[in-house]
């Protein structure tokens, strides 16, 4: 009876202490800001789909899809400079990498509108400055090929936004929201 009780308590403790699927999927570093929302943008018709379950940076013969990534900072005091990182979890079943496996990351003037948009006529993707080109691979952080990964951290109460774009002529990079993707970090 004692053995059975100890076994049951041990199993209960192990399952209670097990991390949630989302908490273990991002890099385990102390200073990380995950996206608040990701949205898709289509160059075919200018439509924005707000708060999508997966990010996509794909270029095909019929057009391009990029991912608009918004970070909100409601209450933290962060340093001035953050670093942009792009992570693909090795266990994320939603990860797809085809073509050059390269993405370009741009800053955006503002994040995607909550209602999205049905097509051309605004607000558009709000693309601003080029951060750099990254080589992605499943199971780790992307390698910066060129550019400067240092960007402005969002101050308390602010948001910052980015766009993840495919780099080659026939490319596709996909990831599951909450498990992989763009994040900010600082020292």
mmCIF file of C-alpha atoms in Angstrom:
data_model
loop_
_atom_site.group_PDB
_atom_site.id
_atom_site.type_symbol
_atom_site.label_atom_id
_atom_site.label_comp_id
_atom_site.label_asym_id
_atom_site.label_seq_id
_atom_site.Cartn_x
_atom_site.Cartn_y
_atom_site.Cartn_z
ATOM 1 C CA UNK A 1 0.000 0.000 0.000
ATOM 2 C CA UNK A 2 2.808 2.416 0.887
ATOM 3 C CA UNK A 3 4.590 1.629 -2.409
ATOM 4 C CA UNK A 4 1.393 2.230 -4.388
ATOM 5 C CA UNK A 5 0.789 5.549 -2.607
ATOM 6 C CA UNK A 6 4.402 6.679 -3.167
ATOM 7 C CA UNK A 7 4.200 5.717 -6.848
ATOM 8 C CA UNK A 8 0.952 7.628 -7.293
ATOM 9 C CA UNK A 9 2.331 10.702 -5.526
ATOM 10 C CA UNK A 10 5.528 10.570 -7.587
ATOM 11 C CA UNK A 11 3.586 10.375 -10.847
ATOM 12 C CA UNK A 12 1.316 13.204 -9.752
ATOM 13 C CA UNK A 13 4.309 15.362 -8.836
ATOM 14 C CA UNK A 14 6.010 14.658 -12.158
ATOM 15 C CA UNK A 15 2.954 15.525 -14.238
ATOM 16 C CA UNK A 16 2.225 18.624 -12.146
ATOM 17 C CA UNK A 17 5.821 19.827 -12.492
ATOM 18 C CA UNK A 18 5.982 19.077 -16.216
ATOM 19 C CA UNK A 19 6.234 22.244 -18.270
ATOM 20 C CA UNK A 20 3.374 23.222 -20.490
ATOM 21 C CA UNK A 21 3.945 22.566 -24.164
ATOM 22 C CA UNK A 22 4.414 26.284 -24.816
ATOM 23 C CA UNK A 23 6.803 27.093 -21.988
ATOM 24 C CA UNK A 24 9.481 24.660 -23.129
ATOM 25 C CA UNK A 25 9.236 25.382 -26.822
ATOM 26 C CA UNK A 26 10.940 28.782 -26.872
ATOM 27 C CA UNK A 27 14.646 29.129 -26.098
ATOM 28 C CA UNK A 28 15.273 28.928 -22.384
ATOM 29 C CA UNK A 29 16.840 32.309 -21.763
ATOM 30 C CA UNK A 30 15.983 34.829 -19.042
ATOM 31 C CA UNK A 31 15.309 37.932 -21.174
ATOM 32 C CA UNK A 32 12.788 37.124 -23.861
ATOM 33 C CA UNK A 33 9.788 38.970 -25.265
ATOM 34 C CA UNK A 34 7.437 36.784 -27.288
ATOM 35 C CA UNK A 35 5.058 38.169 -29.906
ATOM 36 C CA UNK A 36 1.699 39.488 -28.787
ATOM 37 C CA UNK A 37 0.078 38.657 -32.112
ATOM 38 C CA UNK A 38 1.067 37.433 -35.563
ATOM 39 C CA UNK A 39 -0.911 38.199 -38.715
ATOM 40 C CA UNK A 40 -0.548 37.247 -42.362
ATOM 41 C CA UNK A 41 -0.155 39.674 -45.256
ATOM 42 C CA UNK A 42 -0.785 38.755 -48.899
ATOM 43 C CA UNK A 43 0.966 40.629 -51.704
ATOM 44 C CA UNK A 44 -1.538 39.132 -54.127
ATOM 45 C CA UNK A 45 -4.465 41.198 -52.853
ATOM 46 C CA UNK A 46 -3.116 43.307 -49.939
ATOM 47 C CA UNK A 47 -5.281 41.481 -47.374
ATOM 48 C CA UNK A 48 -4.241 41.177 -43.730
ATOM 49 C CA UNK A 49 -5.575 38.298 -41.658
ATOM 50 C CA UNK A 50 -5.240 39.253 -37.995
ATOM 51 C CA UNK A 51 -4.099 36.797 -35.285
ATOM 52 C CA UNK A 52 -3.307 33.665 -37.291
ATOM 53 C CA UNK A 53 -2.309 30.294 -35.737
ATOM 54 C CA UNK A 54 0.846 29.933 -37.821
ATOM 55 C CA UNK A 55 3.405 32.222 -39.368
ATOM 56 C CA UNK A 56 4.253 31.970 -43.040
ATOM 57 C CA UNK A 57 6.930 33.533 -45.213
ATOM 58 C CA UNK A 58 6.307 32.068 -48.665
ATOM 59 C CA UNK A 59 6.928 33.108 -52.227
ATOM 60 C CA UNK A 60 5.421 31.158 -55.082
ATOM 61 C CA UNK A 61 4.527 31.835 -58.691
ATOM 62 C CA UNK A 62 1.127 33.138 -57.548
ATOM 63 C CA UNK A 63 2.359 35.667 -54.984
ATOM 64 C CA UNK A 64 3.901 36.206 -51.586
ATOM 65 C CA UNK A 65 2.707 35.776 -48.018
ATOM 66 C CA UNK A 66 4.569 37.409 -45.158
ATOM 67 C CA UNK A 67 3.969 37.475 -41.420
ATOM 68 C CA UNK A 68 3.396 40.679 -39.477
ATOM 69 C CA UNK A 69 4.655 40.287 -35.908
ATOM 70 C CA UNK A 70 3.650 42.664 -33.104
ATOM 71 C CA UNK A 71 5.285 42.878 -29.678
ATOM 72 C CA UNK A 72 3.564 44.737 -26.837
ATOM 73 C CA UNK A 73 5.223 45.760 -23.598
ATOM 74 C CA UNK A 74 2.512 46.616 -21.075
ATOM 75 C CA UNK A 75 4.664 46.915 -17.966
ATOM 76 C CA UNK A 76 8.345 45.937 -18.217
ATOM 77 C CA UNK A 77 11.265 48.328 -18.034
ATOM 78 C CA UNK A 78 13.510 47.169 -20.870
ATOM 79 C CA UNK A 79 16.841 48.481 -22.081
ATOM 80 C CA UNK A 80 16.920 50.679 -25.186
ATOM 81 C CA UNK A 81 18.296 47.972 -27.474
ATOM 82 C CA UNK A 82 16.885 44.519 -28.177
ATOM 83 C CA UNK A 83 18.109 41.803 -30.517
ATOM 84 C CA UNK A 84 15.844 40.193 -33.085
ATOM 85 C CA UNK A 85 16.006 36.404 -33.068
ATOM 86 C CA UNK A 86 14.126 33.805 -35.086
ATOM 87 C CA UNK A 87 13.718 30.352 -33.563
ATOM 88 C CA UNK A 88 12.288 27.132 -35.011
ATOM 89 C CA UNK A 89 11.618 24.522 -32.348
ATOM 90 C CA UNK A 90 12.763 21.004 -33.264
ATOM 91 C CA UNK A 91 9.508 19.498 -31.976
ATOM 92 C CA UNK A 92 7.202 22.020 -33.699
ATOM 93 C CA UNK A 93 5.225 19.866 -36.148
ATOM 94 C CA UNK A 94 4.139 23.022 -37.980
ATOM 95 C CA UNK A 95 7.663 23.901 -39.128
ATOM 96 C CA UNK A 96 8.266 23.845 -42.877
ATOM 97 C CA UNK A 97 11.477 25.027 -44.548
ATOM 98 C CA UNK A 98 11.720 24.897 -48.337
ATOM 99 C CA UNK A 99 13.866 26.661 -50.913
ATOM 100 C CA UNK A 100 16.767 28.791 -49.699
ATOM 101 C CA UNK A 101 15.541 28.579 -46.076
ATOM 102 C CA UNK A 102 16.242 32.301 -45.816
ATOM 103 C CA UNK A 103 14.017 35.080 -44.532
ATOM 104 C CA UNK A 104 14.319 38.837 -44.479
ATOM 105 C CA UNK A 105 13.121 40.713 -41.424
ATOM 106 C CA UNK A 106 11.938 44.318 -41.636
ATOM 107 C CA UNK A 107 10.780 46.762 -38.985
ATOM 108 C CA UNK A 108 7.224 48.034 -39.441
ATOM 109 C CA UNK A 109 5.802 51.477 -38.743
ATOM 110 C CA UNK A 110 2.991 49.826 -36.766
ATOM 111 C CA UNK A 111 1.442 46.441 -36.131
ATOM 112 C CA UNK A 112 -1.402 44.822 -38.033
ATOM 113 C CA UNK A 113 -4.836 46.320 -37.334
ATOM 114 C CA UNK A 114 -7.051 44.214 -35.044
ATOM 115 C CA UNK A 115 -9.744 43.845 -37.661
ATOM 116 C CA UNK A 116 -7.292 42.958 -40.414
ATOM 117 C CA UNK A 117 -8.072 44.258 -43.889
ATOM 118 C CA UNK A 118 -9.813 42.821 -46.912
ATOM 119 C CA UNK A 119 -7.400 44.075 -49.531
ATOM 120 C CA UNK A 120 -5.724 47.005 -51.202
ATOM 121 C CA UNK A 121 -6.546 50.449 -49.937
ATOM 122 C CA UNK A 122 -4.749 50.322 -46.620
ATOM 123 C CA UNK A 123 -3.287 49.910 -44.195
ATOM 124 C CA UNK A 124 -0.786 47.676 -46.031
ATOM 125 C CA UNK A 125 2.091 45.874 -44.389
ATOM 126 C CA UNK A 126 3.648 49.085 -42.938
ATOM 127 C CA UNK A 127 7.156 47.912 -43.958
ATOM 128 C CA UNK A 128 9.930 50.209 -42.785
ATOM 129 C CA UNK A 129 13.661 49.426 -42.408
ATOM 130 C CA UNK A 130 15.577 46.269 -43.260
ATOM 131 C CA UNK A 131 16.877 44.430 -40.176
ATOM 132 C CA UNK A 132 18.678 41.661 -42.047
ATOM 133 C CA UNK A 133 18.637 38.272 -43.712
ATOM 134 C CA UNK A 134 18.559 35.071 -41.657
ATOM 135 C CA UNK A 135 19.165 31.420 -42.520
ATOM 136 C CA UNK A 136 16.588 29.323 -40.635
ATOM 137 C CA UNK A 137 16.739 25.712 -39.562
ATOM 138 C CA UNK A 138 14.600 23.496 -37.392
ATOM 139 C CA UNK A 139 15.962 23.017 -33.893
ATOM 140 C CA UNK A 140 17.528 26.393 -33.117
ATOM 141 C CA UNK A 141 18.028 30.092 -33.711
ATOM 142 C CA UNK A 142 18.463 31.318 -37.272
ATOM 143 C CA UNK A 143 21.894 32.528 -38.343
ATOM 144 C CA UNK A 144 22.233 36.191 -39.276
ATOM 145 C CA UNK A 145 23.688 36.270 -42.805
ATOM 146 C CA UNK A 146 23.835 40.050 -43.095
ATOM 147 C CA UNK A 147 22.325 43.076 -41.407
ATOM 148 C CA UNK A 148 22.118 44.365 -37.872
ATOM 149 C CA UNK A 149 19.883 42.429 -35.495
ATOM 150 C CA UNK A 150 19.866 45.270 -32.936
ATOM 151 C CA UNK A 151 16.488 47.047 -32.827
ATOM 152 C CA UNK A 152 14.639 49.357 -30.448
ATOM 153 C CA UNK A 153 13.031 47.579 -27.494
ATOM 154 C CA UNK A 154 9.443 48.643 -26.842
ATOM 155 C CA UNK A 155 9.245 51.022 -23.887
ATOM 156 C CA UNK A 156 6.627 50.487 -21.197
ATOM 157 C CA UNK A 157 3.180 50.768 -22.791
ATOM 158 C CA UNK A 158 4.532 50.673 -26.364
ATOM 159 C CA UNK A 159 4.463 48.194 -29.226
ATOM 160 C CA UNK A 160 6.990 47.440 -31.944
ATOM 161 C CA UNK A 161 6.290 45.499 -35.113
ATOM 162 C CA UNK A 162 8.169 43.521 -37.749
ATOM 163 C CA UNK A 163 7.542 41.724 -41.003
ATOM 164 C CA UNK A 164 9.007 38.296 -41.833
ATOM 165 C CA UNK A 165 9.430 37.927 -45.609
ATOM 166 C CA UNK A 166 10.738 35.077 -47.802
ATOM 167 C CA UNK A 167 14.125 35.789 -49.411
ATOM 168 C CA UNK A 168 14.293 33.533 -52.472
ATOM 169 C CA UNK A 169 12.143 33.139 -55.565
ATOM 170 C CA UNK A 170 10.412 29.922 -54.445
ATOM 171 C CA UNK A 171 10.622 29.730 -50.664
ATOM 172 C CA UNK A 172 8.420 28.649 -47.793
ATOM 173 C CA UNK A 173 9.070 28.924 -44.059
ATOM 174 C CA UNK A 174 6.199 28.149 -41.662
ATOM 175 C CA UNK A 175 5.972 27.867 -37.891
ATOM 176 C CA UNK A 176 3.344 27.438 -35.183
ATOM 177 C CA UNK A 177 2.359 30.509 -33.171
ATOM 178 C CA UNK A 178 3.479 30.173 -29.566
ATOM 179 C CA UNK A 179 6.037 27.452 -30.316
ATOM 180 C CA UNK A 180 8.459 29.049 -32.746
ATOM 181 C CA UNK A 181 9.101 32.276 -34.608
ATOM 182 C CA UNK A 182 10.393 35.784 -34.106
ATOM 183 C CA UNK A 183 11.240 36.981 -30.593
ATOM 184 C CA UNK A 184 13.164 39.796 -28.930
ATOM 185 C CA UNK A 185 15.902 39.433 -26.355
ATOM 186 C CA UNK A 186 18.289 41.716 -24.474
ATOM 187 C CA UNK A 187 21.291 41.567 -22.176
#
